[in-house]
Structure formats: structure tokens, C-alpha cells
Amino acid sequence: MKEYKYKINGNTYKVAVGDIDNGIAQVEVNGTPYKVELEKKESVKVVSAPRPSAAPRTQAGEKVIAKPVASAAGGHQVKAPLPGVVISIAVKVGDIVKASDTVVVLEAMKMENAIHAGREGKVSSINVNAGDSVLEGAALITLE
């Protein structure tokens, strides 16, 4: 048994905690035994998606990096606000998105950044793939 001494409102209590079995603890306070039922906490299982171990490379061994492209006529481009690695793409061509919808998750400086559409529209093209390294200003998604 583990023994503790507590002082509450000027009164001293000697508490001994014994075995805990199936959520019931054997506790003794100033020599008086008690059975204390512990609150059961639900276990939470955290599942994380696998991440690319490294940026993809070309045949020559160079990293595949999407560079900013001059804006083509028509359409709104959702651009990378900072350089990073594309973790996931939450939309597909033809999807209708709202301004606040997350379209891409970008990892930068060991932080995941949700990139939002910025305006309503229909996804006309996806310019990157999961695992791609992108520079600041690179066009990720094009909206009609």
C-alpha cells in the first residue's frame, strides 16, 4: 500500500491506497477502509495516415518540385502560401467547393497546414500529387 498524508482545512488525513482491481480501489483513510470505484475512461485509439518518407525524385535523382507557374487565362488558382510537402488532397476534379473547404493539406516546418479553397467554385484541375514538394506560390488546385 502506498501511504499519503493530506492536510485539508487544517485537518490531517492519512490515506493508504491498496490494490486496484476492475476499477475498484482499496483505500484506507485514518484507519477506516473504503472501496472506491474509479471512473472508467474510454480508451482513444489514434490513427495517423502514413506519410511519404521523402520527396519523390526524378530519374536523374533530382527532387520533384512544383514551381510557381504564370497564371493561365480563366479560373481561380489555389496557391501554396508557403513551401512544403503535399500530405493529402481532399478534393477531386469536378467537386463543388465552398470558400472555407479544405482542399489540400500541406506539411511545412513539421506542421500540417489546411489550405482552403478561398472562394466557391468547381475543381477544374489538380496540379499536384500527395508527396510532392511545392514552393511558395505554386498552383495547387484550379477552380472554375
mmCIF file with all atom_site columns, C-alpha atoms in Angstrom:
data_model
loop_
_atom_site.group_PDB
_atom_site.id
_atom_site.type_symbol
_atom_site.label_atom_id
_atom_site.label_alt_id
_atom_site.label_comp_id
_atom_site.label_asym_id
_atom_site.label_entity_id
_atom_site.label_seq_id
_atom_site.pdbx_PDB_ins_code
_atom_site.Cartn_x
_atom_site.Cartn_y
_atom_site.Cartn_z
_atom_site.occupancy
_atom_site.B_iso_or_equiv
_atom_site.pdbx_formal_charge
_atom_site.auth_seq_id
_atom_site.auth_comp_id
_atom_site.auth_asym_id
_atom_site.auth_atom_id
_atom_site.pdbx_PDB_model_num
ATOM 1   C CA . MET A 1 1   ? 0.000   0.000  0.000   1.00 0.00 ? 1   MET A CA 1
ATOM 2   C CA . LYS A 1 2   ? 1.148   3.500  -0.800  1.00 0.00 ? 2   LYS A CA 1
ATOM 3   C CA . GLU A 1 3   ? 0.617   5.954  2.017   1.00 0.00 ? 3   GLU A CA 1
ATOM 4   C CA . TYR A 1 4   ? -0.001  9.684  1.702   1.00 0.00 ? 4   TYR A CA 1
ATOM 5   C CA . LYS A 1 5   ? -0.672  12.491 4.174   1.00 0.00 ? 5   LYS A CA 1
ATOM 6   C CA . TYR A 1 6   ? -3.047  15.294 3.243   1.00 0.00 ? 6   TYR A CA 1
ATOM 7   C CA . LYS A 1 7   ? -3.958  18.433 5.128   1.00 0.00 ? 7   LYS A CA 1
ATOM 8   C CA . ILE A 1 8   ? -7.413  19.757 4.225   1.00 0.00 ? 8   ILE A CA 1
ATOM 9   C CA . ASN A 1 9   ? -8.876  22.799 6.021   1.00 0.00 ? 9   ASN A CA 1
ATOM 10  C CA . GLY A 1 10  ? -6.409  22.277 8.863   1.00 0.00 ? 10  GLY A CA 1
ATOM 11  C CA . ASN A 1 11  ? -7.280  18.570 9.325   1.00 0.00 ? 11  ASN A CA 1
ATOM 12  C CA . THR A 1 12  ? -4.612  15.941 8.631   1.00 0.00 ? 12  THR A CA 1
ATOM 13  C CA . TYR A 1 13  ? -5.646  12.765 6.809   1.00 0.00 ? 13  TYR A CA 1
ATOM 14  C CA . LYS A 1 14  ? -3.543  9.632  6.477   1.00 0.00 ? 14  LYS A CA 1
ATOM 15  C CA . VAL A 1 15  ? -4.540  7.895  3.227   1.00 0.00 ? 15  VAL A CA 1
ATOM 16  C CA . ALA A 1 16  ? -3.318  4.471  2.117   1.00 0.00 ? 16  ALA A CA 1
ATOM 17  C CA . VAL A 1 17  ? -4.117  3.249  -1.398  1.00 0.00 ? 17  VAL A CA 1
ATOM 18  C CA . GLY A 1 18  ? -4.028  -0.504 -1.943  1.00 0.00 ? 18  GLY A CA 1
ATOM 19  C CA . ASP A 1 19  ? -4.738  -2.738 -4.892  1.00 0.00 ? 19  ASP A CA 1
ATOM 20  C CA . ILE A 1 20  ? -6.916  -1.607 -7.761  1.00 0.00 ? 20  ILE A CA 1
ATOM 21  C CA . ASP A 1 21  ? -8.918  -4.422 -9.351  1.00 0.00 ? 21  ASP A CA 1
ATOM 22  C CA . ASN A 1 22  ? -11.526 -3.930 -12.105 1.00 0.00 ? 22  ASN A CA 1
ATOM 23  C CA . GLY A 1 23  ? -11.879 -0.242 -11.325 1.00 0.00 ? 23  GLY A CA 1
ATOM 24  C CA . ILE A 1 24  ? -12.308 -0.754 -7.545  1.00 0.00 ? 24  ILE A CA 1
ATOM 25  C CA . ALA A 1 25  ? -9.542  0.640  -5.318  1.00 0.00 ? 25  ALA A CA 1
ATOM 26  C CA . GLN A 1 26  ? -8.942  -0.437 -1.711  1.00 0.00 ? 26  GLN A CA 1
ATOM 27  C CA . VAL A 1 27  ? -8.417  2.849  0.201   1.00 0.00 ? 27  VAL A CA 1
ATOM 28  C CA . GLU A 1 28  ? -7.916  3.442  3.908   1.00 0.00 ? 28  GLU A CA 1
ATOM 29  C CA . VAL A 1 29  ? -8.446  6.935  5.381   1.00 0.00 ? 29  VAL A CA 1
ATOM 30  C CA . ASN A 1 30  ? -7.312  7.435  9.018   1.00 0.00 ? 30  ASN A CA 1
ATOM 31  C CA . GLY A 1 31  ? -7.655  3.672  9.581   1.00 0.00 ? 31  GLY A CA 1
ATOM 32  C CA . THR A 1 32  ? -11.149 3.343  8.066   1.00 0.00 ? 32  THR A CA 1
ATOM 33  C CA . PRO A 1 33  ? -11.262 1.100  4.961   1.00 0.00 ? 33  PRO A CA 1
ATOM 34  C CA . TYR A 1 34  ? -13.223 2.153  1.877   1.00 0.00 ? 34  TYR A CA 1
ATOM 35  C CA . LYS A 1 35  ? -13.872 0.643  -1.529  1.00 0.00 ? 35  LYS A CA 1
ATOM 36  C CA . VAL A 1 36  ? -13.588 3.401  -4.124  1.00 0.00 ? 36  VAL A CA 1
ATOM 37  C CA . GLU A 1 37  ? -14.981 2.941  -7.603  1.00 0.00 ? 37  GLU A CA 1
ATOM 38  C CA . LEU A 1 38  ? -12.784 4.648  -10.176 1.00 0.00 ? 38  LEU A CA 1
ATOM 39  C CA . GLU A 1 39  ? -14.259 6.414  -13.162 1.00 0.00 ? 39  GLU A CA 1
ATOM 40  C CA . LYS A 1 40  ? -13.609 4.385  -16.290 1.00 0.00 ? 40  LYS A CA 1
ATOM 41  C CA . LYS A 1 41  ? -12.133 6.385  -19.117 1.00 0.00 ? 41  LYS A CA 1
ATOM 42  C CA . GLU A 1 42  ? -12.752 5.255  -22.654 1.00 0.00 ? 42  GLU A CA 1
ATOM 43  C CA . SER A 1 43  ? -9.584  4.416  -24.475 1.00 0.00 ? 43  SER A CA 1
ATOM 44  C CA . VAL A 1 44  ? -8.873  6.501  -27.549 1.00 0.00 ? 44  VAL A CA 1
ATOM 45  C CA . LYS A 1 45  ? -7.075  4.977  -30.473 1.00 0.00 ? 45  LYS A CA 1
ATOM 46  C CA . VAL A 1 46  ? -5.164  7.499  -32.574 1.00 0.00 ? 46  VAL A CA 1
ATOM 47  C CA . VAL A 1 47  ? -4.710  6.514  -36.180 1.00 0.00 ? 47  VAL A CA 1
ATOM 48  C CA . SER A 1 48  ? -2.475  8.566  -38.398 1.00 0.00 ? 48  SER A CA 1
ATOM 49  C CA . ALA A 1 49  ? -2.195  8.315  -42.135 1.00 0.00 ? 49  ALA A CA 1
ATOM 50  C CA . PRO A 1 50  ? 1.154   7.165  -43.492 1.00 0.00 ? 50  PRO A CA 1
ATOM 51  C CA . ARG A 1 51  ? 3.308   9.985  -44.754 1.00 0.00 ? 51  ARG A CA 1
ATOM 52  C CA . PRO A 1 52  ? 5.808   9.913  -47.548 1.00 0.00 ? 52  PRO A CA 1
ATOM 53  C CA . SER A 1 53  ? 9.271   9.171  -46.170 1.00 0.00 ? 53  SER A CA 1
ATOM 54  C CA . ALA A 1 54  ? 10.956  11.530 -48.627 1.00 0.00 ? 54  ALA A CA 1
ATOM 55  C CA . ALA A 1 55  ? 10.095  13.749 -51.555 1.00 0.00 ? 55  ALA A CA 1
ATOM 56  C CA . PRO A 1 56  ? 9.878   11.854 -54.832 1.00 0.00 ? 56  PRO A CA 1
ATOM 57  C CA . ARG A 1 57  ? 12.845  12.106 -57.187 1.00 0.00 ? 57  ARG A CA 1
ATOM 58  C CA . THR A 1 58  ? 13.302  12.059 -60.951 1.00 0.00 ? 58  THR A CA 1
ATOM 59  C CA . GLN A 1 59  ? 15.382  9.508  -62.876 1.00 0.00 ? 59  GLN A CA 1
ATOM 60  C CA . ALA A 1 60  ? 18.390  11.847 -62.503 1.00 0.00 ? 60  ALA A CA 1
ATOM 61  C CA . GLY A 1 61  ? 17.921  11.919 -58.712 1.00 0.00 ? 61  GLY A CA 1
ATOM 62  C CA . GLU A 1 62  ? 16.571  15.478 -58.524 1.00 0.00 ? 62  GLU A CA 1
ATOM 63  C CA . LYS A 1 63  ? 13.617  16.255 -56.263 1.00 0.00 ? 63  LYS A CA 1
ATOM 64  C CA . VAL A 1 64  ? 10.238  16.707 -57.934 1.00 0.00 ? 64  VAL A CA 1
ATOM 65  C CA . ILE A 1 65  ? 9.274   20.267 -57.047 1.00 0.00 ? 65  ILE A CA 1
ATOM 66  C CA . ALA A 1 66  ? 6.240   22.094 -58.372 1.00 0.00 ? 66  ALA A CA 1
ATOM 67  C CA . LYS A 1 67  ? 7.293   25.644 -59.214 1.00 0.00 ? 67  LYS A CA 1
ATOM 68  C CA . PRO A 1 68  ? 5.015   28.668 -59.454 1.00 0.00 ? 68  PRO A CA 1
ATOM 69  C CA . VAL A 1 69  ? 3.515   28.925 -62.920 1.00 0.00 ? 69  VAL A CA 1
ATOM 70  C CA . ALA A 1 70  ? 2.313   32.069 -64.631 1.00 0.00 ? 70  ALA A CA 1
ATOM 71  C CA . SER A 1 71  ? -1.449  32.336 -64.246 1.00 0.00 ? 71  SER A CA 1
ATOM 72  C CA . ALA A 1 72  ? -3.342  30.946 -67.224 1.00 0.00 ? 72  ALA A CA 1
ATOM 73  C CA . ALA A 1 73  ? -6.383  32.759 -68.505 1.00 0.00 ? 73  ALA A CA 1
ATOM 74  C CA . GLY A 1 74  ? -9.567  31.849 -66.649 1.00 0.00 ? 74  GLY A CA 1
ATOM 75  C CA . GLY A 1 75  ? -10.071 30.104 -63.354 1.00 0.00 ? 75  GLY A CA 1
ATOM 76  C CA . HIS A 1 76  ? -9.035  30.814 -59.782 1.00 0.00 ? 76  HIS A CA 1
ATOM 77  C CA . GLN A 1 77  ? -5.855  29.133 -58.596 1.00 0.00 ? 77  GLN A CA 1
ATOM 78  C CA . VAL A 1 78  ? -5.460  27.969 -55.014 1.00 0.00 ? 78  VAL A CA 1
ATOM 79  C CA . LYS A 1 79  ? -1.756  28.601 -54.353 1.00 0.00 ? 79  LYS A CA 1
ATOM 80  C CA . ALA A 1 80  ? 0.655   27.302 -51.729 1.00 0.00 ? 80  ALA A CA 1
ATOM 81  C CA . PRO A 1 81  ? 1.075   30.016 -49.088 1.00 0.00 ? 81  PRO A CA 1
ATOM 82  C CA . LEU A 1 82  ? 4.488   28.609 -48.086 1.00 0.00 ? 82  LEU A CA 1
ATOM 83  C CA . PRO A 1 83  ? 6.899   25.920 -49.297 1.00 0.00 ? 83  PRO A CA 1
ATOM 84  C CA . GLY A 1 84  ? 6.234   22.381 -48.096 1.00 0.00 ? 84  GLY A CA 1
ATOM 85  C CA . VAL A 1 85  ? 5.184   18.820 -48.930 1.00 0.00 ? 85  VAL A CA 1
ATOM 86  C CA . VAL A 1 86  ? 1.650   17.916 -50.039 1.00 0.00 ? 86  VAL A CA 1
ATOM 87  C CA . ILE A 1 87  ? 0.301   15.428 -47.467 1.00 0.00 ? 87  ILE A CA 1
ATOM 88  C CA . SER A 1 88  ? -3.177  14.893 -48.897 1.00 0.00 ? 88  SER A CA 1
ATOM 89  C CA . ILE A 1 89  ? -5.641  16.244 -51.429 1.00 0.00 ? 89  ILE A CA 1
ATOM 90  C CA . ALA A 1 90  ? -9.220  16.399 -50.137 1.00 0.00 ? 90  ALA A CA 1
ATOM 91  C CA . VAL A 1 91  ? -10.998 17.020 -53.454 1.00 0.00 ? 91  VAL A CA 1
ATOM 92  C CA . LYS A 1 92  ? -11.149 15.561 -56.944 1.00 0.00 ? 92  LYS A CA 1
ATOM 93  C CA . VAL A 1 93  ? -11.795 17.093 -60.355 1.00 0.00 ? 93  VAL A CA 1
ATOM 94  C CA . GLY A 1 94  ? -15.467 18.023 -60.703 1.00 0.00 ? 94  GLY A CA 1
ATOM 95  C CA . ASP A 1 95  ? -16.112 18.569 -56.966 1.00 0.00 ? 95  ASP A CA 1
ATOM 96  C CA . ILE A 1 96  ? -18.017 21.706 -55.941 1.00 0.00 ? 96  ILE A CA 1
ATOM 97  C CA . VAL A 1 97  ? -16.248 23.505 -53.069 1.00 0.00 ? 97  VAL A CA 1
ATOM 98  C CA . LYS A 1 98  ? -17.099 26.374 -50.754 1.00 0.00 ? 98  LYS A CA 1
ATOM 99  C CA . ALA A 1 99  ? -14.624 29.095 -49.789 1.00 0.00 ? 99  ALA A CA 1
ATOM 100 C CA . SER A 1 100 ? -13.942 27.543 -46.362 1.00 0.00 ? 100 SER A CA 1
ATOM 101 C CA . ASP A 1 101 ? -13.480 23.954 -47.604 1.00 0.00 ? 101 ASP A CA 1
ATOM 102 C CA . THR A 1 102 ? -10.057 22.373 -47.077 1.00 0.00 ? 102 THR A CA 1
ATOM 103 C CA . VAL A 1 103 ? -8.721  21.280 -50.467 1.00 0.00 ? 103 VAL A CA 1
ATOM 104 C CA . VAL A 1 104 ? -5.103  20.364 -49.657 1.00 0.00 ? 104 VAL A CA 1
ATOM 105 C CA . VAL A 1 105 ? -3.115  19.561 -46.507 1.00 0.00 ? 105 VAL A CA 1
ATOM 106 C CA . LEU A 1 106 ? 0.451   20.872 -46.742 1.00 0.00 ? 106 LEU A CA 1
ATOM 107 C CA . GLU A 1 107 ? 3.234   19.980 -44.303 1.00 0.00 ? 107 GLU A CA 1
ATOM 108 C CA . ALA A 1 108 ? 5.665   22.815 -43.679 1.00 0.00 ? 108 ALA A CA 1
ATOM 109 C CA . MET A 1 109 ? 8.119   23.165 -40.800 1.00 0.00 ? 109 MET A CA 1
ATOM 110 C CA . LYS A 1 110 ? 6.743   19.924 -39.246 1.00 0.00 ? 110 LYS A CA 1
ATOM 111 C CA . MET A 1 111 ? 3.253   21.438 -39.079 1.00 0.00 ? 111 MET A CA 1
ATOM 112 C CA . GLU A 1 112 ? 0.210   20.388 -41.075 1.00 0.00 ? 112 GLU A CA 1
ATOM 113 C CA . ASN A 1 113 ? -1.486  23.337 -42.763 1.00 0.00 ? 113 ASN A CA 1
ATOM 114 C CA . ALA A 1 114 ? -5.025  23.085 -44.125 1.00 0.00 ? 114 ALA A CA 1
ATOM 115 C CA . ILE A 1 115 ? -5.233  25.025 -47.395 1.00 0.00 ? 115 ILE A CA 1
ATOM 116 C CA . HIS A 1 116 ? -8.757  26.321 -48.082 1.00 0.00 ? 116 HIS A CA 1
ATOM 117 C CA . ALA A 1 117 ? -10.370 26.984 -51.460 1.00 0.00 ? 117 ALA A CA 1
ATOM 118 C CA . GLY A 1 118 ? -10.660 30.736 -50.816 1.00 0.00 ? 118 GLY A CA 1
ATOM 119 C CA . ARG A 1 119 ? -13.819 31.010 -52.911 1.00 0.00 ? 119 ARG A CA 1
ATOM 120 C CA . GLU A 1 120 ? -16.700 28.905 -54.165 1.00 0.00 ? 120 GLU A CA 1
ATOM 121 C CA . GLY A 1 121 ? -16.293 27.003 -57.394 1.00 0.00 ? 121 GLY A CA 1
ATOM 122 C CA . LYS A 1 122 ? -15.878 23.723 -59.219 1.00 0.00 ? 122 LYS A CA 1
ATOM 123 C CA . VAL A 1 123 ? -12.496 21.966 -59.190 1.00 0.00 ? 123 VAL A CA 1
ATOM 124 C CA . SER A 1 124 ? -11.296 22.009 -62.805 1.00 0.00 ? 124 SER A CA 1
ATOM 125 C CA . SER A 1 125 ? -7.767  20.660 -62.233 1.00 0.00 ? 125 SER A CA 1
ATOM 126 C CA . ILE A 1 126 ? -5.448  19.358 -59.542 1.00 0.00 ? 126 ILE A CA 1
ATOM 127 C CA . ASN A 1 127 ? -1.859  20.372 -60.250 1.00 0.00 ? 127 ASN A CA 1
ATOM 128 C CA . VAL A 1 128 ? -0.025  18.355 -57.531 1.00 0.00 ? 128 VAL A CA 1
ATOM 129 C CA . ASN A 1 129 ? 0.050   14.852 -56.074 1.00 0.00 ? 129 ASN A CA 1
ATOM 130 C CA . ALA A 1 130 ? 0.426   13.659 -52.477 1.00 0.00 ? 130 ALA A CA 1
ATOM 131 C CA . GLY A 1 131 ? 4.136   13.613 -51.635 1.00 0.00 ? 131 GLY A CA 1
ATOM 132 C CA . ASP A 1 132 ? 5.098   16.454 -53.991 1.00 0.00 ? 132 ASP A CA 1
ATOM 133 C CA . SER A 1 133 ? 7.311   19.240 -52.684 1.00 0.00 ? 133 SER A CA 1
ATOM 134 C CA . VAL A 1 134 ? 5.964   22.663 -53.593 1.00 0.00 ? 134 VAL A CA 1
ATOM 135 C CA . LEU A 1 135 ? 7.376   26.170 -53.444 1.00 0.00 ? 135 LEU A CA 1
ATOM 136 C CA . GLU A 1 136 ? 5.527   29.219 -52.176 1.00 0.00 ? 136 GLU A CA 1
ATOM 137 C CA . GLY A 1 137 ? 3.070   30.428 -54.808 1.00 0.00 ? 137 GLY A CA 1
ATOM 138 C CA . ALA A 1 138 ? 2.791   27.082 -56.636 1.00 0.00 ? 138 ALA A CA 1
ATOM 139 C CA . ALA A 1 139 ? -0.705  26.474 -58.053 1.00 0.00 ? 139 ALA A CA 1
ATOM 140 C CA . LEU A 1 140 ? -2.208  23.522 -56.181 1.00 0.00 ? 140 LEU A CA 1
ATOM 141 C CA . ILE A 1 141 ? -5.806  23.478 -57.434 1.00 0.00 ? 141 ILE A CA 1
ATOM 142 C CA . THR A 1 142 ? -7.619  25.397 -60.172 1.00 0.00 ? 142 THR A CA 1
ATOM 143 C CA . LEU A 1 143 ? -11.290 26.355 -59.694 1.00 0.00 ? 143 LEU A CA 1
ATOM 144 C CA . GLU A 1 144 ? -13.783 27.377 -62.399 1.00 0.00 ? 144 GLU A CA 1
#
